[in-house]
PDB file of C-alpha atoms in Angstrom:
ATOM      1  CA  UNK L   1     -28.850 128.724 124.914  1.00 79.00           C
ATOM      2  CA  UNK L   2     -31.280 131.395 126.177  1.00 76.00           C
ATOM      3  CA  UNK L   3     -33.513 128.809 127.824  1.00 76.00           C
ATOM      4  CA  UNK L   4     -30.502 127.120 129.415  1.00 81.00           C
ATOM      5  CA  UNK L   5     -29.183 130.447 130.774  1.00 79.00           C
ATOM      6  CA  UNK L   6     -32.660 131.346 132.054  1.00 77.00           C
ATOM      7  CA  UNK L   7     -33.020 128.014 133.860  1.00 78.00           C
ATOM      8  CA  UNK L   8     -29.615 128.590 135.453  1.00 83.00           C
ATOM      9  CA  UNK L   9     -30.599 132.126 136.557  1.00 81.00           C
ATOM     10  CA  UNK L  10     -33.892 130.880 138.021  1.00 78.00           C
ATOM     11  CA  UNK L  11     -32.031 128.137 139.896  1.00 78.00           C
ATOM     12  CA  UNK L  12     -29.840 130.855 141.457  1.00 83.00           C
ATOM     13  CA  UNK L  13     -32.877 133.041 142.280  1.00 78.00           C
ATOM     14  CA  UNK L  14     -35.844 130.662 142.758  1.00 78.00           C
ATOM     15  CA  UNK L  15     -38.295 133.414 143.784  1.00 80.00           C
ATOM     16  CA  UNK L  16     -37.794 135.381 140.570  1.00 81.00           C
ATOM     17  CA  UNK L  17     -40.585 135.893 138.065  1.00 82.00           C
ATOM     18  CA  UNK L  18     -39.941 135.057 134.418  1.00 81.00           C
ATOM     19  CA  UNK L  19     -41.280 136.880 131.376  1.00 83.00           C
ATOM     20  CA  UNK L  20     -40.895 134.936 128.127  1.00 79.00           C
ATOM     21  CA  UNK L  21     -40.868 136.317 124.579  1.00 81.00           C
ATOM     22  CA  UNK L  22     -41.712 133.802 121.860  1.00 77.00           C
ATOM     23  CA  UNK L  23     -43.299 130.405 121.496  1.00 76.00           C
ATOM     24  CA  UNK L  24     -40.161 128.261 121.428  1.00 78.00           C
ATOM     25  CA  UNK L  25     -38.636 129.503 124.713  1.00 76.00           C
ATOM     26  CA  UNK L  26     -42.071 129.367 126.329  1.00 78.00           C
ATOM     27  CA  UNK L  27     -42.380 125.672 125.454  1.00 76.00           C
ATOM     28  CA  UNK L  28     -38.858 124.970 126.710  1.00 75.00           C
ATOM     29  CA  UNK L  29     -39.199 126.931 129.947  1.00 76.00           C
ATOM     30  CA  UNK L  30     -42.790 126.101 130.884  1.00 77.00           C
ATOM     31  CA  UNK L  31     -41.763 122.564 131.843  1.00 78.00           C
ATOM     32  CA  UNK L  32     -39.040 123.724 134.225  1.00 76.00           C
ATOM     33  CA  UNK L  33     -40.057 127.139 135.573  1.00 75.00           C
ATOM     34  CA  UNK L  34     -43.845 126.891 135.333  1.00 74.00           C
ATOM     35  CA  UNK L  35     -44.393 128.451 138.779  1.00 75.00           C
ATOM     36  CA  UNK L  36     -42.156 131.455 138.017  1.00 72.00           C
ATOM     37  CA  UNK L  37     -43.677 132.095 134.564  1.00 74.00           C
ATOM     38  CA  UNK L  38     -45.465 135.429 135.032  1.00 74.00           C
ATOM     39  CA  UNK L  39     -46.108 136.650 131.481  1.00 78.00           C
ATOM     40  CA  UNK L  40     -45.484 135.206 128.037  1.00 75.00           C
ATOM     41  CA  UNK L  41     -45.691 136.855 124.635  1.00 80.00           C
ATOM     42  CA  UNK L  42     -46.523 134.790 121.553  1.00 79.00           C
ATOM     43  CA  UNK L  43     -45.672 135.526 117.923  1.00 76.00           C
ATOM     44  CA  UNK L  44     -42.562 137.501 118.910  1.00 75.00           C
ATOM     45  CA  UNK L  45     -39.472 137.207 116.737  1.00 68.00           C
ATOM     46  CA  UNK L  46     -41.245 136.196 113.533  1.00 74.00           C
ATOM     47  CA  UNK L  47     -40.356 139.508 111.858  1.00 82.00           C
ATOM     48  CA  UNK L  48     -37.523 142.000 112.223  1.00 87.00           C
ATOM     49  CA  UNK L  49     -37.863 143.515 115.724  1.00 87.00           C
ATOM     50  CA  UNK L  50     -38.906 147.146 116.083  1.00 87.00           C
ATOM     51  CA  UNK L  51     -38.486 149.588 118.941  1.00 91.00           C
ATOM     52  CA  UNK L  52     -42.261 150.052 118.979  1.00 90.00           C
ATOM     53  CA  UNK L  53     -42.695 146.325 119.612  1.00 90.00           C
ATOM     54  CA  UNK L  54     -40.170 146.464 122.478  1.00 89.00           C
ATOM     55  CA  UNK L  55     -41.887 149.535 123.952  1.00 89.00           C
ATOM     56  CA  UNK L  56     -45.277 147.777 123.775  1.00 88.00           C
ATOM     57  CA  UNK L  57     -43.868 144.747 125.604  1.00 87.00           C
ATOM     58  CA  UNK L  58     -42.420 147.020 128.298  1.00 89.00           C
ATOM     59  CA  UNK L  59     -45.799 148.776 128.662  1.00 88.00           C
ATOM     60  CA  UNK L  60     -47.506 145.430 129.230  1.00 87.00           C
ATOM     61  CA  UNK L  61     -44.866 144.331 131.741  1.00 87.00           C
ATOM     62  CA  UNK L  62     -45.175 147.631 133.631  1.00 87.00           C
ATOM     63  CA  UNK L  63     -48.982 147.440 133.623  1.00 86.00           C
ATOM     64  CA  UNK L  64     -48.828 143.912 135.059  1.00 86.00           C
ATOM     65  CA  UNK L  65     -47.241 145.441 138.154  1.00 78.00           C
ATOM     66  CA  UNK L  66     -44.348 143.007 138.354  1.00 81.00           C
ATOM     67  CA  UNK L  67     -41.986 144.509 140.888  1.00 82.00           C
ATOM     68  CA  UNK L  68     -38.212 144.339 140.592  1.00 83.00           C
ATOM     69  CA  UNK L  69     -35.128 146.250 141.655  1.00 82.00           C
ATOM     70  CA  UNK L  70     -33.006 144.718 138.936  1.00 83.00           C
ATOM     71  CA  UNK L  71     -34.185 142.526 136.085  1.00 85.00           C
ATOM     72  CA  UNK L  72     -32.022 140.661 133.618  1.00 86.00           C
ATOM     73  CA  UNK L  73     -32.871 140.323 129.953  1.00 87.00           C
ATOM     74  CA  UNK L  74     -31.397 137.051 128.691  1.00 86.00           C
ATOM     75  CA  UNK L  75     -30.677 137.002 124.959  1.00 86.00           C
ATOM     76  CA  UNK L  76     -28.417 135.491 122.304  1.00 83.00           C
ATOM     77  CA  UNK L  77     -25.514 137.856 121.703  1.00 82.00           C
ATOM     78  CA  UNK L  78     -24.369 137.764 118.092  1.00 79.00           C
ATOM     79  CA  UNK L  79     -20.590 137.246 117.757  1.00 76.00           C
ATOM     80  CA  UNK L  80     -20.148 136.073 114.176  1.00 75.00           C
ATOM     81  CA  UNK L  81     -21.977 134.208 111.450  1.00 73.00           C
ATOM     82  CA  UNK L  82     -21.410 130.909 113.233  1.00 70.00           C
ATOM     83  CA  UNK L  83     -21.134 132.039 116.843  1.00 72.00           C
ATOM     84  CA  UNK L  84     -23.526 133.407 119.461  1.00 79.00           C
ATOM     85  CA  UNK L  85     -23.919 132.950 123.192  1.00 81.00           C
ATOM     86  CA  UNK L  86     -26.403 133.764 125.934  1.00 84.00           C
ATOM     87  CA  UNK L  87     -25.775 137.111 127.649  1.00 83.00           C
ATOM     88  CA  UNK L  88     -27.766 139.346 129.993  1.00 85.00           C
ATOM     89  CA  UNK L  89     -28.653 143.021 129.980  1.00 88.00           C
ATOM     90  CA  UNK L  90     -29.557 144.474 133.382  1.00 89.00           C
ATOM     91  CA  UNK L  91     -32.639 146.669 133.724  1.00 89.00           C
ATOM     92  CA  UNK L  92     -33.189 148.798 136.823  1.00 88.00           C
ATOM     93  CA  UNK L  93     -36.342 150.034 138.528  1.00 85.00           C
ATOM     94  CA  UNK L  94     -37.080 153.691 139.328  1.00 82.00           C
ATOM     95  CA  UNK L  95     -36.265 153.045 142.984  1.00 82.00           C
ATOM     96  CA  UNK L  96     -32.864 151.667 142.020  1.00 83.00           C
ATOM     97  CA  UNK L  97     -32.191 154.750 139.886  1.00 78.00           C
ATOM     98  CA  UNK L  98     -33.111 156.989 142.852  1.00 79.00           C
ATOM     99  CA  UNK L  99     -30.926 154.980 145.229  1.00 80.00           C
ATOM    100  CA  UNK L 100     -27.839 155.212 143.009  1.00 80.00           C
ATOM    101  CA  UNK L 101     -24.967 157.137 144.631  1.00 80.00           C
ATOM    102  CA  UNK L 102     -24.774 160.070 142.182  1.00 79.00           C
ATOM    103  CA  UNK L 103     -28.495 160.501 141.545  1.00 74.00           C
ATOM    104  CA  UNK L 104     -28.832 163.425 143.965  1.00 70.00           C
ATOM    105  CA  UNK L 105     -26.495 165.498 141.775  1.00 71.00           C
ATOM    106  CA  UNK L 106     -29.197 165.681 139.090  1.00 73.00           C
ATOM    107  CA  UNK L 107     -32.437 167.621 139.497  1.00 72.00           C
ATOM    108  CA  UNK L 108     -34.884 165.240 137.872  1.00 73.00           C
ATOM    109  CA  UNK L 109     -38.634 165.324 138.207  1.00 73.00           C
ATOM    110  CA  UNK L 110     -40.451 162.091 138.963  1.00 69.00           C
ATOM    111  CA  UNK L 111     -42.179 161.812 135.573  1.00 77.00           C
ATOM    112  CA  UNK L 112     -38.843 162.283 133.793  1.00 82.00           C
ATOM    113  CA  UNK L 113     -37.350 159.495 135.897  1.00 82.00           C
ATOM    114  CA  UNK L 114     -40.292 157.227 135.058  1.00 82.00           C
ATOM    115  CA  UNK L 115     -39.842 157.965 131.358  1.00 85.00           C
ATOM    116  CA  UNK L 116     -36.072 157.402 131.605  1.00 85.00           C
ATOM    117  CA  UNK L 117     -36.579 154.046 133.306  1.00 86.00           C
ATOM    118  CA  UNK L 118     -39.189 152.963 130.753  1.00 89.00           C
ATOM    119  CA  UNK L 119     -37.002 154.094 127.826  1.00 91.00           C
ATOM    120  CA  UNK L 120     -33.981 152.331 129.310  1.00 90.00           C
ATOM    121  CA  UNK L 121     -35.995 149.126 129.713  1.00 90.00           C
ATOM    122  CA  UNK L 122     -37.408 149.323 126.158  1.00 92.00           C
ATOM    123  CA  UNK L 123     -33.991 150.144 124.719  1.00 92.00           C
ATOM    124  CA  UNK L 124     -32.376 147.165 126.489  1.00 91.00           C
ATOM    125  CA  UNK L 125     -35.178 144.873 125.335  1.00 91.00           C
ATOM    126  CA  UNK L 126     -34.928 146.167 121.753  1.00 92.00           C
ATOM    127  CA  UNK L 127     -31.159 145.613 121.800  1.00 90.00           C
ATOM    128  CA  UNK L 128     -31.653 142.036 122.999  1.00 89.00           C
ATOM    129  CA  UNK L 129     -34.343 141.357 120.393  1.00 89.00           C
ATOM    130  CA  UNK L 130     -32.168 142.670 117.530  1.00 89.00           C
ATOM    131  CA  UNK L 131     -29.102 140.706 118.664  1.00 87.00           C
ATOM    132  CA  UNK L 132     -31.215 137.557 119.013  1.00 85.00           C
ATOM    133  CA  UNK L 133     -32.777 138.100 115.589  1.00 85.00           C
ATOM    134  CA  UNK L 134     -29.330 138.510 113.988  1.00 82.00           C
ATOM    135  CA  UNK L 135     -28.090 135.315 115.659  1.00 82.00           C
ATOM    136  CA  UNK L 136     -31.211 133.423 114.537  1.00 82.00           C
ATOM    137  CA  UNK L 137     -30.959 134.615 110.932  1.00 83.00           C
ATOM    138  CA  UNK L 138     -27.285 133.622 110.752  1.00 80.00           C
ATOM    139  CA  UNK L 139     -28.048 130.190 112.203  1.00 79.00           C
ATOM    140  CA  UNK L 140     -30.838 129.712 109.658  1.00 81.00           C
ATOM    141  CA  UNK L 141     -28.577 130.866 106.833  1.00 82.00           C
ATOM    142  CA  UNK L 142     -25.834 128.452 107.880  1.00 78.00           C
ATOM    143  CA  UNK L 143     -28.383 125.623 108.096  1.00 79.00           C
ATOM    144  CA  UNK L 144     -29.704 126.438 104.617  1.00 86.00           C
ATOM    145  CA  UNK L 145     -26.179 126.541 103.171  1.00 82.00           C
ATOM    146  CA  UNK L 146     -25.442 123.129 104.706  1.00 82.00           C
ATOM    147  CA  UNK L 147     -28.738 121.724 103.401  1.00 86.00           C
ATOM    148  CA  UNK L 148     -28.018 123.087  99.916  1.00 86.00           C
ATOM    149  CA  UNK L 149     -24.513 121.616  99.968  1.00 85.00           C
ATOM    150  CA  UNK L 150     -25.825 118.238 101.160  1.00 87.00           C
ATOM    151  CA  UNK L 151     -28.576 118.258  98.529  1.00 88.00           C
ATOM    152  CA  UNK L 152     -26.020 119.062  95.816  1.00 85.00           C
ATOM    153  CA  UNK L 153     -23.827 116.187  96.934  1.00 87.00           C
ATOM    154  CA  UNK L 154     -26.840 113.857  97.014  1.00 90.00           C
ATOM    155  CA  UNK L 155     -27.913 114.930  93.510  1.00 89.00           C
ATOM    156  CA  UNK L 156     -24.387 114.374  92.215  1.00 89.00           C
ATOM    157  CA  UNK L 157     -24.233 110.909  93.802  1.00 89.00           C
ATOM    158  CA  UNK L 158     -27.675 109.905  92.493  1.00 89.00           C
ATOM    159  CA  UNK L 159     -26.840 111.242  89.013  1.00 89.00           C
ATOM    160  CA  UNK L 160     -23.671 109.164  88.966  1.00 88.00           C
ATOM    161  CA  UNK L 161     -25.598 106.068  90.122  1.00 88.00           C
ATOM    162  CA  UNK L 162     -28.300 106.653  87.479  1.00 87.00           C
ATOM    163  CA  UNK L 163     -25.689 107.197  84.739  1.00 87.00           C
ATOM    164  CA  UNK L 164     -23.865 103.995  85.710  1.00 87.00           C
ATOM    165  CA  UNK L 165     -27.139 102.064  85.570  1.00 85.00           C
ATOM    166  CA  UNK L 166     -28.047 103.608  82.220  1.00 86.00           C
ATOM    167  CA  UNK L 167     -24.562 102.834  80.891  1.00 87.00           C
ATOM    168  CA  UNK L 168     -24.905  99.215  82.064  1.00 83.00           C
ATOM    169  CA  UNK L 169     -28.230  98.864  80.204  1.00 83.00           C
ATOM    170  CA  UNK L 170     -26.690 100.366  77.045  1.00 83.00           C
ATOM    171  CA  UNK L 171     -23.661  98.070  77.315  1.00 84.00           C
ATOM    172  CA  UNK L 172     -25.944  95.028  77.740  1.00 81.00           C
ATOM    173  CA  UNK L 173     -28.020  96.062  74.715  1.00 79.00           C
ATOM    174  CA  UNK L 174     -24.900  96.583  72.625  1.00 77.00           C
ATOM    175  CA  UNK L 175     -23.532  93.245  73.793  1.00 78.00           C
ATOM    176  CA  UNK L 176     -26.790  91.480  72.808  1.00 75.00           C
ATOM    177  CA  UNK L 177     -26.812  93.278  69.473  1.00 70.00           C
ATOM    178  CA  UNK L 178     -23.159  92.381  68.878  1.00 67.00           C
ATOM    179  CA  UNK L 179     -23.872  88.716  69.713  1.00 68.00           C
ATOM    180  CA  UNK L 180     -26.894  88.641  67.433  1.00 66.00           C
ATOM    181  CA  UNK L 181     -24.868  90.199  64.611  1.00 61.00           C
ATOM    182  CA  UNK L 182     -22.019  87.783  65.154  1.00 55.00           C
ATOM    183  CA  UNK L 183     -24.397  84.851  65.233  1.00 53.00           C
ATOM    184  CA  UNK L 184     -26.115  85.865  62.001  1.00 53.00           C
ATOM    185  CA  UNK L 185     -22.784  86.272  60.213  1.00 49.00           C
ATOM    186  CA  UNK L 186     -21.687  82.830  61.241  1.00 48.00           C
ATOM    187  CA  UNK L 187     -24.808  81.222  59.895  1.00 49.00           C
TER     188      UNK L 187
END
């Protein structure tokens, strides 16, 4: 769902750059948005996300000098154990913060604004990573429960088939034995 929402967003804004977290979305998106793919991060999402990991990703994105006024983080929003959907979290640049209507009310130094923007970006990314991780774990859990249920049903069916076959062999043996006993009595 994240890849589908990202493809839709890129179709609406074809000059946008795309930053991809994880191997699976990279494989899905590299076929469609190869030209817009600016940065990709591998081995993301294997473990429980941490804020430090999100902050490191933001540092790399900022050092790559990708410029944006507003960026959208596309992620799977967790709704319930069986439900999630693609959502976006907006992230704003320092210039956008400065251009906001009520910014002049606050006396903020430039380095504080830079830190605020970076923290806001990392916090939004961390939020998205945690929501996505929760949705993934629930999907995996549901898949494992279904697999366990299906395996149990298969074992029960095979056990019944085996028992029927075993019972047929026993019945045939008893029938042969009964016939041999009956035959010997008659002689």
